Structures are given as structure tokens and as C-alpha cells.
Amino acid sequence: MSEVRIQQVTPNLSTQKPRRSFLNKIGFGFLYLLLGTFAIIQIYPLVWLVFFSLKTNKEVFGMSPFSLPQSPQWENYTKAWTSGNIGVYFFNSVWITVLSVVLTIILASFVTFAVTRMNWKLSGPVLGLFLVAYMIPLHSTLIPLFKMYNSANLIDNPLSIVLSYTAFNLPLTIMILLGFYKTFPREIEEAAVMDGCSVHRIFFQITLPMTVPVLSTTAIINMIYNWNEFVFVNTFISSDKWKTLTVGINNFVGQYLTDWGAIGATLVISIVPILLAFLFLSDKIVEGMAAGSVKG
Amino acid sequence: MKTVMSNKFAIALYTLPALLLILVLIYIPIALSGYYGLMDWDGIGEMTFIGLDNYITLIQDKLFWSSTWHSFLLAIFSTASLLLYLAISLVLASKIKGSDLLRKIYLIPMLLSSVAIAQLWMKIFDPTNGMANKLLEFFGVENTPIWLADPKIALYAIFIPIIWQYAGFYILIYYAALKNVPDEVIEAAKIDGASPFQIAYKIKLPLISGVFKVTIMLAVVGSLKYFDLIYVMTGGGPNGASEVMASYMYKEAFKLNNFGYGSAIGFGLLVICLLMTWLTSQLTKSKDDVQF
């Protein structure tokens, strides 16, 4: 139907076109200028970071900050990687992130399945508890959590970080999953029940595989949040061997106030994994970020 | 059907682990935070009950109220900047070439850790070698500011990277919402001779008002509990000029070992956040939300 309508409109538009086109061009040029300027504002600080990570101190302090590096100082990167504990921090970030993401996704899938597919009286209030938790500022929980972990001997233990990440990412993850489960047809699961399938088989062999698309979206969003998280690690972890990249580089950079090249290289190393993920998975990331806020 | 899907054991097995986790790590701590606020406690030794002393001190504490004011200032600036993002999204969503790429470029700062952003912007604000002052010098400004070291402008200087960081996120949300506006509605308006401005103002904006309200909520609450960039860039300084509620709590507890008073601040932060969540939802509520 809409096609027919558009065909009727076309002649009408074409008579107006010649009159408008010049103004339109200026208008569009202006809009592109606006959008382009905004893109430069968003991206240029990062380009500048990459530039100064490849400069010598002489160039940083003696020349315009907008100049290109004269001969790229790749040794800034080897210096950053070898002189600190960056390798250890990097490894910690990877395994803590991955473990927390896996835990969060399994637990959130369990809850979403139980709430949307199974019949029980308290499903509404229980879901409410998870959704309200999204509103609670984590800073208000920090001191009591510190005391709890302290009495459980979990201070300076990465388990405290994994548990905190999982708990605080559950609400958002459940929110995103909920949107998917609600639009998902129940017929296959119902047929499986008729065939005498147990709940566990339905969940693990039917529901979980069917939700893989949304699981990958939530996994990426969780990964970004965990990779970048700062407060929990800064508060609960004190020894270098358990620090993650964000806290590690913050301390490391603080010690090298004057060596901008090494500082820049350290920062670039910390953001490259996320930028790489974005390069290959940008659609999933965009989808996850939009889903988490709009459906919530 | 009913018996399989109302298997009590399975329900407990599926929900209890997650439920326990959020009860123990989120709900019990916020209750404890209010309780610890009644204590005199250095974080290591014994707690002594001192009644409402901490809360009374809190209400009279000028530093707490100035950091609360700073948090509210951030909320005001973030909410105001939403209008700019909305304008940009309206342009982006109007069938412009390259909008997909642009929107992804805008999002990049949102993906970076606060620490990386903070360290990067500290270099941008560097009084002698930073990009900000070199730009100002280029435009002929003689007395360039010292940014983060100037108590008068430190707070506003930090607002810039915070707003920079979140811009792409809000643009992304608006863009997604605008793309959901059915083409038929726009086409019908065009047939009736509506100008692009009329279409934007009278049709698109009312249709995405629900999403706009959600983003106001996100901006307000997100600003009130904001912490990371401020902690790394200035630590609340110079002299409390950029202190916000969360950074003040952190300083009292983990730097000055006033865990009792820190808990009281943390509880105040919680109450203010929940109050503002409720207030924002009341203020943005309208009886006739547009449906499509």
C-alpha cells in the first residue's frame, strides 16, 4: 500500500525540486559541516593521544601539540609494556572480565527463564527486586561491601571483584534478556513439554541455544563495562598482582608524570582491545547499548 | 505442561543464586550503610554507637552541601546537553549519507575507561603543553587558564570530558528511537505539505517523548552518582572545588578513615538519588503519552 502512495507523491515532489535544490545544497552542506565538526570533536583527542604516544619528550614539550610525530618512537610502547606490570594487569583484566561475563549471563538467563516461562506466584516481586537494583548507586554500597569482604577475607582477592561485577551487572543483563524473551515464541518450548522434556533439558537444549543472538549482545556490553570498571578494583584490591588494567595504569601513569610518550603508550595499550572489539562488533555494541536503556 | 513449568525445585535452583547475590551484595549493603552511619568507626577497630550524630553533622556540613550542589550542577549541564544531542540525532536520522558511520564515531569515547579518558584530558588541560591552551593561544587568548588547578573553573573543566564521553550514547538512543518512527507517518505529513521543521517539531519529537524522558532520568541519576573522572583528575580538589557527593564519601571513608561518617554520606547519596529518580519521573509524567 505504501508503495502506491509514494508513486502518487513523486510527480508532486519533482515539480518542487528545481526551486529548492540550491538552498537544499547549502542546507545539506551546513548540516554535514555540523555533523563533521562534532565527529572531529569526538575523535580528535584520541588521535592526539596516539600522536603523543609516538613522540619524544623534546617534541611534546618543544613543539606544537598538533604536529605529527617526526620519527615514531615505538620504543615508548616497549617501555610501557616492560617497565610496569602492564602485562600482569592486562591478563587480570582478561580473566576477571571473562569469568564475570560468563557468570552474569548464566545467572541472568536462569532468572529470565524462570520469570518469563515458569509459573509461580512470586515471579513478579522477584523480577522487581532485580529491576529496582538497577537504580541503586553502587557508591552507597561500597563501605558495607568493604567490611563484608574484609571479614570474609576477600579483600585483595579477585573473587570479590568477580562477585561484585556479577551482582551489579545482573539487573541490566536481565533487562536486555527480558525484552528478547518476551518477543520470543513459546511454541517450541511448549511442544517440548508435551514430548515429556524436563525443565533442565528445555532450558539448556532449547531456550539457551535459541537466545544466543541476544546473549552475545549482552556479553559484549558486560565485557566493556567490566573491562573499564574502576571503583571496585581501586577499593578492594591493593596488591599489584591482582590489579586490573584501569587501576594499574592509573597508578603507573601517576608515577611517570613527565614521560608523556610512555604515558600515552600505556593508555593506548589499555584502549586497543575495546577499539578492536568495536571495529568488528560495532553493530552488536550499538544494539546492546540502545536496548539496555530504551527497554528499561 | 503446568506441572513441568511450575517445578518448585527448578524455580528455586534457577533464581536463588542470582537473588542471593543481589540481596547480599546490593540490598543488605544499602541497609547497612544507613546503620553504619550511626557509628563512630575508623574502618579497622570497634564501632561505637553514637546515634544520629553523623547525620546531624552531615546536615550542617558545608562541604557536603557544596559537593551536593556540584553534583546537581553536573545533572543540570548533562540534561541541558541532551537538547544538542537531540538536534544532532534529528539531522542524523533524516536519511543522511554516512549517518551509520558518524553515529559510531560519536560513540567511541563511551567505550573507553574513565581512567583512560581522565588521563587523556589531564594532558589536554595541561597548562603549558596541552591542546586546550594551544588552541586558545591560536585564537589569540593571552591569559590562558590553568584549568584543573583553578578552583573557579576546575569543576566546569571536568564537565567537558564527562559530557564528551556520554554524547554518543544519547545520540545513539535518540537515533534508534527516531528510526522507529513509522515512515508512513512522515510520508503522510509530507503529502500534507509539512516542512522538515514541522515534521521534526510536531511529529517526530512528540513520538519519541517517552525515550526523551528515559534519557533525562539516566542523565540526572547518572550525574548525581558520578565519580570516576573527578576522582582521577582532581580528587575533588583544588580545595574541594570539584568535590561531588560520591568523591566526598570516598575521601571521608577510604582516605580519612571516617567510615562511620562516610557511610552517612553514602546513605545521603542513596536517598538523594532515589528522591531525584522519583521527582524526575513525576515531573516528566504526562497523562497522554503518545502511542504509535
Coordinates of C-alpha atoms in Angstrom, one line a residue:
Chain A
M1 CA 0.0 0.0 0.0
S2 CA 2.7 2.4 0.9
E3 CA 4.4 1.9 -2.5
V4 CA 1.3 3.1 -4.2
R5 CA 1.2 6.2 -2.1
I6 CA 4.8 7.0 -2.8
Q7 CA 4.2 6.7 -6.5
Q8 CA 1.4 9.2 -6.3
V9 CA 3.7 11.6 -4.4
T10 CA 6.6 11.5 -6.8
P11 CA 5.3 13.9 -9.5
N12 CA 4.4 16.4 -6.9
L13 CA 7.9 16.5 -5.4
S14 CA 9.6 16.7 -8.8
T15 CA 7.9 19.9 -9.6
Q16 CA 9.2 21.5 -6.4
K17 CA 12.7 20.2 -6.8
P18 CA 14.3 22.8 -9.1
R19 CA 13.2 25.7 -6.9
R20 CA 14.6 24.1 -3.7
S21 CA 17.8 22.5 -4.9
F22 CA 20.2 25.4 -4.4
L23 CA 19.0 26.2 -0.9
N24 CA 18.9 22.5 -0.2
K25 CA 22.6 22.1 -1.2
I26 CA 23.7 24.9 1.1
G27 CA 21.5 23.5 3.8
F28 CA 22.9 20.0 3.5
G29 CA 26.4 21.4 3.3
F30 CA 25.9 23.2 6.5
L31 CA 24.4 20.1 8.2
Y32 CA 27.4 17.9 7.1
L33 CA 29.7 20.6 8.4
L34 CA 28.0 20.4 11.8
L35 CA 28.0 16.6 11.9
G36 CA 31.6 16.5 10.7
T37 CA 32.8 19.0 13.3
F38 CA 31.1 17.0 16.0
A39 CA 32.8 13.8 14.8
I40 CA 36.2 15.6 14.9
I41 CA 35.5 16.7 18.5
Q42 CA 34.6 13.2 19.5
I43 CA 37.6 11.5 17.7
Y44 CA 40.4 14.0 17.7
P45 CA 41.5 13.7 21.3
L46 CA 42.2 10.0 20.7
V47 CA 44.2 10.8 17.5
W48 CA 46.2 13.3 19.5
L49 CA 46.8 10.6 22.2
V50 CA 48.2 8.2 19.5
F51 CA 50.4 11.0 18.2
F52 CA 51.9 11.9 21.5
S53 CA 52.4 8.2 22.4
L54 CA 54.8 8.1 19.5
K55 CA 56.7 11.3 20.3
T56 CA 59.9 12.1 22.3
N57 CA 59.7 14.4 25.3
K58 CA 61.5 17.0 23.2
E59 CA 58.7 17.0 20.7
V60 CA 56.0 17.0 23.3
F61 CA 57.4 20.0 25.3
G62 CA 59.1 21.9 22.4
M63 CA 56.7 21.7 19.5
S64 CA 53.1 22.4 18.8
P65 CA 50.8 19.7 20.2
F66 CA 49.2 19.4 16.7
S67 CA 52.4 18.4 15.0
L68 CA 52.9 14.9 13.8
P69 CA 55.5 12.7 15.4
Q70 CA 58.7 13.2 13.5
S71 CA 60.0 9.7 13.7
P72 CA 57.6 7.3 15.5
Q73 CA 59.0 6.3 18.9
W74 CA 57.8 2.7 19.0
E75 CA 60.1 2.1 22.0
N76 CA 57.6 4.1 24.1
Y77 CA 55.4 1.0 23.7
T78 CA 58.1 -1.5 24.6
K79 CA 59.0 0.7 27.6
A80 CA 55.4 0.9 28.7
W81 CA 54.9 -2.8 28.4
T82 CA 58.1 -3.9 30.1
S83 CA 58.8 -1.3 32.8
G84 CA 55.4 -1.6 34.6
N85 CA 53.3 -4.5 35.4
I86 CA 51.1 -3.9 32.4
G87 CA 51.3 -7.5 31.3
V88 CA 50.0 -8.7 34.6
Y89 CA 47.3 -6.1 34.7
F90 CA 46.3 -7.0 31.2
F91 CA 46.0 -10.7 32.0
N92 CA 44.0 -9.9 35.2
S93 CA 41.6 -7.7 33.2
V94 CA 41.1 -10.5 30.7
W95 CA 40.3 -13.4 33.0
I96 CA 38.3 -11.3 35.5
T97 CA 36.2 -9.9 32.7
V98 CA 35.6 -13.2 31.0
L99 CA 34.7 -15.1 34.2
S100 CA 32.3 -12.4 35.4
V101 CA 30.6 -12.2 32.0
V102 CA 30.1 -15.9 31.8
L103 CA 28.7 -16.0 35.4
T104 CA 26.4 -13.0 34.8
I105 CA 25.0 -14.4 31.6
I106 CA 24.2 -17.8 33.0
L107 CA 22.6 -16.5 36.2
A108 CA 20.7 -13.8 34.3
S109 CA 19.4 -16.4 31.8
F110 CA 18.3 -18.7 34.6
V111 CA 16.3 -15.8 36.2
T112 CA 14.8 -14.6 33.0
F113 CA 13.7 -18.1 32.0
A114 CA 12.2 -18.8 35.4
V115 CA 10.4 -15.4 35.4
T116 CA 9.0 -15.5 31.9
R117 CA 8.5 -19.2 31.2
M118 CA 7.6 -20.8 34.6
N119 CA 4.5 -20.4 36.7
W120 CA 5.0 -19.2 40.3
K121 CA 3.3 -16.6 42.5
L122 CA 6.4 -14.6 43.4
S123 CA 7.8 -14.1 39.9
G124 CA 6.6 -10.5 39.7
P125 CA 8.1 -9.3 43.0
V126 CA 11.4 -11.2 42.4
L127 CA 11.8 -9.6 39.0
G128 CA 11.0 -6.2 40.6
L129 CA 13.9 -6.7 43.0
F130 CA 16.3 -7.2 40.1
L131 CA 15.0 -4.2 38.2
V132 CA 15.0 -1.8 41.2
A133 CA 18.6 -2.8 42.0
Y134 CA 19.5 -1.0 38.7
M135 CA 18.6 2.3 40.4
I136 CA 20.9 1.9 43.4
P137 CA 24.1 3.9 43.2
L138 CA 27.0 1.4 43.8
H139 CA 28.9 4.0 45.8
S140 CA 26.3 3.7 48.6
T141 CA 27.2 0.0 49.0
L142 CA 31.0 0.5 48.9
I143 CA 31.7 0.8 52.6
P144 CA 29.5 -2.1 53.8
L145 CA 30.9 -4.3 50.9
F146 CA 34.4 -3.4 52.0
K147 CA 33.6 -4.5 55.6
M148 CA 31.9 -7.7 54.3
Y149 CA 34.7 -8.7 52.1
N150 CA 37.2 -7.8 54.9
S151 CA 35.5 -10.2 57.4
A152 CA 35.3 -12.9 54.7
N153 CA 39.0 -12.5 54.0
L154 CA 38.2 -11.5 50.4
I155 CA 39.9 -8.1 50.4
D156 CA 42.8 -8.2 48.0
N157 CA 41.3 -11.3 46.5
P158 CA 40.0 -11.2 42.9
L159 CA 36.9 -13.2 43.9
S160 CA 35.5 -10.0 45.5
I161 CA 35.8 -8.3 42.1
V162 CA 34.2 -11.2 40.2
L163 CA 31.2 -11.4 42.6
S164 CA 30.7 -7.6 42.6
Y165 CA 30.8 -7.4 38.8
T166 CA 28.3 -10.2 38.5
A167 CA 25.9 -8.8 41.1
F168 CA 25.9 -5.3 39.7
N169 CA 25.6 -6.3 36.1
L170 CA 22.7 -8.7 36.7
P171 CA 19.9 -6.1 36.6
L172 CA 20.9 -4.6 33.2
T173 CA 21.6 -8.0 31.7
I174 CA 18.2 -9.3 32.8
M175 CA 16.6 -6.2 31.4
I176 CA 18.0 -6.8 28.0
L177 CA 17.2 -10.5 28.1
L178 CA 13.7 -9.8 29.2
G179 CA 13.0 -7.8 26.0
F180 CA 14.1 -10.7 23.9
Y181 CA 12.4 -13.5 25.9
K182 CA 9.1 -11.6 25.7
T183 CA 9.0 -11.4 22.0
F184 CA 10.2 -15.0 21.6
P185 CA 7.6 -17.6 20.6
R186 CA 6.9 -20.2 23.3
E187 CA 5.6 -22.9 20.9
I188 CA 8.8 -24.8 20.7
E189 CA 9.2 -25.0 24.5
E190 CA 5.5 -26.0 24.9
A191 CA 5.9 -28.7 22.3
A192 CA 9.0 -30.0 24.2
V193 CA 6.9 -30.2 27.4
M194 CA 4.3 -32.2 25.6
D195 CA 7.0 -34.6 24.5
G196 CA 8.0 -35.1 28.1
C197 CA 11.1 -33.0 28.3
S198 CA 12.4 -32.0 31.7
V199 CA 12.8 -28.3 32.6
H200 CA 16.5 -28.5 32.6
R201 CA 16.6 -30.0 29.2
I202 CA 14.3 -27.4 27.9
F203 CA 16.4 -24.6 29.3
F204 CA 19.8 -26.0 28.3
Q205 CA 19.0 -27.6 25.0
I206 CA 16.2 -25.4 23.6
T207 CA 16.0 -22.0 25.2
L208 CA 19.6 -21.2 25.8
P209 CA 20.7 -22.0 22.2
M210 CA 17.8 -20.1 20.8
T211 CA 18.8 -16.9 22.7
V212 CA 22.4 -16.9 21.5
P213 CA 22.0 -13.7 19.5
V214 CA 20.9 -11.6 22.5
L215 CA 23.4 -13.4 24.7
S216 CA 26.2 -12.2 22.5
T217 CA 24.9 -8.7 22.7
T218 CA 24.7 -8.7 26.5
A219 CA 28.1 -10.4 26.7
I220 CA 29.8 -7.6 24.7
I221 CA 28.1 -4.9 26.8
N222 CA 29.1 -6.6 30.0
M223 CA 32.6 -7.0 28.7
I224 CA 33.0 -3.3 28.0
Y225 CA 31.7 -2.4 31.5
N226 CA 33.9 -4.8 33.3
W227 CA 37.0 -4.0 31.3
N228 CA 36.6 -0.3 32.1
E229 CA 35.4 -0.7 35.8
F230 CA 37.5 1.3 38.3
V231 CA 35.9 1.8 41.7
F232 CA 35.6 -1.8 42.9
V233 CA 39.2 -2.7 42.0
N234 CA 40.6 0.5 43.4
T235 CA 38.8 -0.1 46.7
F236 CA 39.1 -3.9 47.2
I237 CA 42.4 -4.7 45.6
S238 CA 45.7 -3.4 47.0
S239 CA 48.5 -5.7 45.7
D240 CA 49.9 -5.3 42.1
K241 CA 49.4 -9.0 41.2
W242 CA 45.6 -8.7 41.2
K243 CA 45.1 -5.2 39.8
T244 CA 43.3 -4.8 36.6
L245 CA 44.4 -2.6 33.7
T246 CA 42.3 0.5 34.7
V247 CA 43.6 0.8 38.2
G248 CA 47.0 -0.5 37.3
I249 CA 47.6 2.1 34.6
N250 CA 46.2 4.9 36.8
N251 CA 48.9 4.2 39.4
F252 CA 51.6 3.6 36.8
V253 CA 50.8 6.8 34.9
G254 CA 50.8 8.7 38.2
Q255 CA 54.5 7.7 38.7
Y256 CA 55.7 8.9 35.3
L257 CA 54.4 12.5 35.3
T258 CA 56.9 13.8 32.8
D259 CA 57.3 11.0 30.3
W260 CA 54.3 11.7 28.1
G261 CA 55.4 9.2 25.4
A262 CA 55.3 6.3 27.9
I263 CA 52.0 7.5 29.4
G264 CA 50.4 7.8 26.0
A265 CA 51.6 4.4 25.0
T266 CA 50.2 2.9 28.2
L267 CA 46.8 4.5 27.6
V268 CA 46.8 3.3 24.0
I269 CA 47.6 -0.3 25.1
S270 CA 44.6 -0.2 27.5
I271 CA 42.1 1.0 24.9
V272 CA 43.2 -1.0 21.9
P273 CA 41.2 -4.2 22.9
I274 CA 38.0 -2.2 23.2
L275 CA 38.6 -0.4 19.9
L276 CA 39.4 -3.7 18.2
A277 CA 36.2 -5.2 19.5
F278 CA 34.3 -2.1 18.3
L279 CA 35.8 -2.4 14.8
F280 CA 34.5 -5.9 14.4
L281 CA 31.3 -5.9 16.6
S282 CA 30.1 -2.4 16.3
D283 CA 26.6 -3.4 15.4
K284 CA 26.2 -5.7 18.4
I285 CA 27.6 -3.0 20.7
V286 CA 25.3 -0.3 19.3
E287 CA 22.3 -2.7 19.7
G288 CA 23.2 -3.6 23.3
M289 CA 23.7 0.0 24.4
A290 CA 20.4 1.0 22.9
A291 CA 18.5 -2.0 24.3
G292 CA 19.7 -1.5 27.8
S293 CA 18.4 2.0 28.1
V294 CA 15.3 2.1 25.9
K295 CA 13.7 -1.1 27.2
G296 CA 14.5 -0.3 30.8
Chain B
M1 CA 2.5 -28.5 30.9
K2 CA 1.7 -27.0 34.2
T3 CA 3.5 -29.4 36.4
V4 CA 6.7 -29.3 34.4
M5 CA 6.8 -25.5 34.3
S6 CA 5.9 -25.0 37.9
N7 CA 8.5 -27.3 39.3
K8 CA 9.3 -25.6 42.6
F9 CA 12.8 -27.2 42.9
A10 CA 13.8 -25.9 39.4
I11 CA 12.4 -22.4 40.1
A12 CA 14.5 -22.2 43.3
L13 CA 17.6 -23.6 41.6
Y14 CA 17.3 -21.0 38.8
T15 CA 16.5 -17.9 40.8
L16 CA 18.1 -18.4 44.2
P17 CA 21.8 -18.0 43.2
A18 CA 21.2 -14.6 41.5
L19 CA 18.8 -13.5 44.1
L20 CA 21.2 -14.2 46.9
L21 CA 23.9 -12.4 45.1
I22 CA 21.9 -9.1 44.7
L23 CA 20.5 -9.4 48.2
V24 CA 23.9 -9.9 49.8
L25 CA 25.9 -7.5 47.6
I26 CA 23.3 -4.7 46.9
Y27 CA 20.3 -4.7 49.2
I28 CA 21.9 -5.6 52.5
P29 CA 24.8 -3.2 52.0
I30 CA 22.5 -0.2 51.4
A31 CA 20.6 -1.0 54.6
L32 CA 24.0 -1.5 56.4
S33 CA 25.2 1.9 55.0
G34 CA 22.3 3.6 56.9
Y35 CA 23.2 1.6 60.0
Y36 CA 26.9 2.3 59.9
G37 CA 26.0 6.0 59.7
L38 CA 25.0 5.7 63.3
M39 CA 28.5 4.6 64.3
D40 CA 31.8 6.2 65.1
W41 CA 34.1 3.8 63.2
D42 CA 37.6 4.1 61.7
G43 CA 37.2 1.0 59.5
I44 CA 39.5 -1.2 61.5
G45 CA 38.6 -1.0 65.2
E46 CA 35.4 -1.5 67.1
M47 CA 32.3 0.5 66.2
T48 CA 30.7 2.7 68.8
F49 CA 27.1 3.7 68.6
I50 CA 26.7 7.5 68.5
G51 CA 23.1 7.8 67.5
L52 CA 22.3 10.4 64.9
D53 CA 25.5 12.4 65.4
N54 CA 26.8 11.7 62.0
Y55 CA 23.6 12.6 60.3
I56 CA 23.3 15.8 62.2
T57 CA 26.9 16.7 61.3
L58 CA 26.0 15.8 57.7
I59 CA 23.1 18.3 57.6
Q60 CA 25.3 21.1 58.9
D61 CA 28.3 20.1 56.8
K62 CA 29.0 22.9 54.3
L63 CA 31.4 20.6 52.3
F64 CA 28.6 18.0 51.9
W65 CA 26.2 20.6 50.6
S66 CA 28.7 22.2 48.2
S67 CA 29.5 18.7 46.8
T68 CA 25.8 18.0 46.5
W69 CA 25.4 21.3 44.6
H70 CA 28.3 20.3 42.3
S71 CA 26.5 17.0 41.6
F72 CA 23.3 18.9 40.8
L73 CA 25.2 21.3 38.6
L74 CA 26.5 18.3 36.6
A75 CA 23.0 17.0 36.4
I76 CA 21.8 20.3 35.0
F77 CA 24.6 20.5 32.4
S78 CA 24.1 16.9 31.3
T79 CA 20.3 17.4 31.0
A80 CA 20.8 20.6 29.0
S81 CA 23.2 19.0 26.7
L82 CA 20.6 16.4 25.8
L83 CA 18.9 19.1 23.6
L84 CA 22.1 19.4 21.5
Y85 CA 22.2 15.6 21.1
L86 CA 18.6 15.5 20.1
A87 CA 19.2 18.2 17.4
I88 CA 22.1 16.2 16.1
S89 CA 20.1 12.9 16.1
L90 CA 17.3 14.6 14.2
V91 CA 19.8 15.6 11.5
L92 CA 21.4 12.2 11.5
A93 CA 18.2 10.3 11.3
S94 CA 16.9 12.3 8.3
K95 CA 18.3 9.9 5.7
I96 CA 21.7 11.5 5.5
K97 CA 24.5 9.6 3.9
G98 CA 27.1 8.2 6.3
S99 CA 24.9 8.5 9.3
D100 CA 25.8 5.0 10.4
L101 CA 29.5 5.7 10.4
L102 CA 29.1 9.1 12.1
R103 CA 26.9 7.7 14.9
K104 CA 29.6 5.0 15.5
I105 CA 32.4 7.6 15.6
Y106 CA 30.3 9.6 18.2
L107 CA 30.0 6.5 20.4
I108 CA 33.8 5.7 20.6
P109 CA 34.5 7.9 23.8
M110 CA 31.7 6.0 25.6
L111 CA 33.6 2.7 25.1
L112 CA 36.8 3.9 26.8
S113 CA 37.6 3.5 30.5
S114 CA 37.2 6.6 32.7
V115 CA 40.8 6.3 33.7
A116 CA 42.0 6.5 30.1
I117 CA 39.7 9.4 29.4
A118 CA 40.7 11.2 32.6
Q119 CA 44.4 10.7 31.9
L120 CA 44.0 11.9 28.3
W121 CA 42.0 15.0 29.3
M122 CA 44.5 15.9 32.0
K123 CA 47.0 16.1 29.2
I124 CA 44.6 18.2 27.1
F125 CA 44.2 20.6 30.0
D126 CA 47.9 20.7 30.8
P127 CA 48.6 24.5 31.2
T128 CA 51.8 24.6 29.2
N129 CA 51.7 21.7 26.7
G130 CA 48.1 20.8 26.5
M131 CA 45.9 21.0 23.4
A132 CA 43.3 23.2 25.1
N133 CA 45.6 26.2 25.8
K134 CA 47.4 25.9 22.5
L135 CA 44.0 26.2 20.8
L136 CA 43.2 29.2 22.9
E137 CA 46.5 30.8 22.1
F138 CA 45.9 30.2 18.4
F139 CA 42.7 32.2 18.7
G140 CA 44.6 35.0 20.4
V141 CA 43.7 34.4 24.1
E142 CA 46.6 35.8 26.2
N143 CA 45.9 34.8 29.8
T144 CA 45.2 31.1 29.2
P145 CA 43.5 29.4 32.2
I146 CA 45.3 26.8 34.4
W147 CA 42.1 24.6 34.1
L148 CA 42.1 21.9 36.8
A149 CA 44.3 23.9 39.2
D150 CA 41.9 26.9 39.2
P151 CA 39.3 26.5 41.9
K152 CA 36.9 28.7 39.9
I153 CA 36.9 26.6 36.7
A154 CA 38.1 23.1 37.7
L155 CA 34.6 21.7 38.1
Y156 CA 33.4 23.1 34.7
A157 CA 36.6 21.9 33.1
I158 CA 35.8 18.3 34.3
F159 CA 32.2 18.6 33.0
I160 CA 33.6 18.9 29.4
P161 CA 35.1 15.3 29.2
I162 CA 32.1 13.9 31.1
I163 CA 29.7 15.4 28.6
W164 CA 32.1 14.4 25.7
Q165 CA 32.2 10.8 27.0
Y166 CA 28.4 10.4 27.0
A167 CA 27.4 12.3 23.9
G168 CA 27.5 9.3 21.6
F169 CA 25.4 7.2 24.0
Y170 CA 22.5 9.6 24.0
I171 CA 22.7 10.3 20.3
L172 CA 22.6 6.5 19.7
I173 CA 19.4 6.2 21.8
Y174 CA 17.7 9.1 20.1
Y175 CA 18.7 7.8 16.7
A176 CA 17.3 4.4 17.4
A177 CA 14.1 5.9 18.7
L178 CA 13.8 8.2 15.6
K179 CA 14.3 5.3 13.3
N180 CA 11.4 3.6 15.0
V181 CA 9.0 6.4 13.9
P182 CA 7.0 4.7 11.1
D183 CA 7.8 6.0 7.6
E184 CA 4.1 6.2 6.8
V185 CA 3.5 8.9 9.3
I186 CA 6.3 11.1 7.9
E187 CA 5.2 10.4 4.3
A188 CA 1.6 11.4 5.2
A189 CA 2.9 14.7 6.7
K190 CA 4.9 15.4 3.6
I191 CA 1.8 14.9 1.4
D192 CA 0.0 17.4 3.6
G193 CA 2.8 19.9 2.9
A194 CA 4.6 19.9 6.2
S195 CA 8.1 21.4 6.2
P196 CA 11.1 19.4 7.6
F197 CA 11.0 21.6 10.7
Q198 CA 7.3 21.0 11.2
I199 CA 7.8 17.3 10.8
A200 CA 10.6 17.3 13.4
Y201 CA 8.8 19.5 15.9
K202 CA 5.2 18.4 15.6
I203 CA 5.6 14.7 14.7
K204 CA 9.0 13.2 15.5
L205 CA 9.6 14.9 18.9
P206 CA 6.2 14.0 20.4
L207 CA 6.6 10.5 19.2
I208 CA 9.9 10.0 20.9
S209 CA 9.0 11.9 24.1
G210 CA 8.9 8.7 26.1
V211 CA 12.5 7.9 25.2
F212 CA 13.5 11.5 25.9
K213 CA 12.1 11.1 29.4
V214 CA 14.1 8.0 30.0
T215 CA 17.3 9.8 29.0
I216 CA 16.5 12.7 31.3
M217 CA 16.3 10.1 34.1
L218 CA 19.5 8.5 33.1
A219 CA 21.3 11.9 32.9
V220 CA 20.1 13.1 36.2
V221 CA 20.7 9.9 38.2
G222 CA 24.0 9.2 36.4
S223 CA 25.2 12.7 37.2
L224 CA 24.3 12.6 40.8
K225 CA 26.3 9.4 41.4
Y226 CA 29.2 10.4 39.1
F227 CA 32.6 9.6 40.5
D228 CA 35.3 8.2 38.2
L229 CA 36.7 11.1 36.2
I230 CA 36.5 13.5 39.1
Y231 CA 38.4 11.1 41.4
V232 CA 41.2 10.5 38.9
M233 CA 41.5 14.1 37.5
T234 CA 41.3 16.2 40.6
G235 CA 40.4 14.0 43.6
G236 CA 37.8 16.7 44.4
G237 CA 40.3 19.5 44.5
P238 CA 41.7 22.1 44.4
N239 CA 40.4 22.6 48.0
G240 CA 37.0 20.9 47.4
A241 CA 36.2 23.0 44.3
S242 CA 35.3 19.9 42.3
E243 CA 34.1 17.6 45.0
V244 CA 30.9 15.7 44.3
M245 CA 28.8 13.5 46.6
A246 CA 30.5 10.2 45.7
S247 CA 34.0 11.6 45.8
Y248 CA 33.3 13.2 49.2
M249 CA 32.1 9.9 50.5
Y250 CA 35.1 8.1 49.2
K251 CA 37.5 10.6 50.6
E252 CA 36.0 10.6 54.1
A253 CA 35.9 6.8 54.2
F254 CA 38.9 5.5 52.4
K255 CA 41.3 8.4 52.7
L256 CA 40.5 9.8 56.1
N257 CA 39.3 6.6 57.7
N258 CA 36.0 8.1 58.9
F259 CA 34.0 5.1 57.9
G260 CA 31.0 6.0 60.1
Y261 CA 30.7 9.4 58.6
G262 CA 31.4 8.1 55.1
S263 CA 28.5 5.7 55.5
A264 CA 26.3 8.5 56.5
I265 CA 27.3 10.4 53.3
G266 CA 26.8 7.2 51.2
F267 CA 23.3 6.9 52.7
G268 CA 22.6 10.5 51.9
L269 CA 23.7 9.9 48.3
L270 CA 21.3 7.0 48.1
V271 CA 18.4 9.0 49.5
I272 CA 19.1 11.9 47.2
C273 CA 19.4 9.6 44.1
L274 CA 16.1 7.8 44.9
L275 CA 14.4 11.0 45.6
M276 CA 15.5 12.6 42.4
T277 CA 14.5 9.4 40.4
W278 CA 11.0 9.7 41.8
L279 CA 10.9 13.5 41.3
T280 CA 12.1 13.3 37.7
S281 CA 9.6 10.6 36.9
Q282 CA 6.8 12.8 38.4
L283 CA 7.9 15.9 36.6
T284 CA 8.2 14.2 33.2
K285 CA 5.0 12.2 33.6
S286 CA 2.1 13.2 31.3
K287 CA -1.3 11.7 31.1
D288 CA -1.4 11.4 27.4
D289 CA 1.8 9.7 26.4
V290 CA 1.7 9.4 22.6
Q291 CA 1.5 5.8 21.3
F292 CA 2.3 4.6 17.9

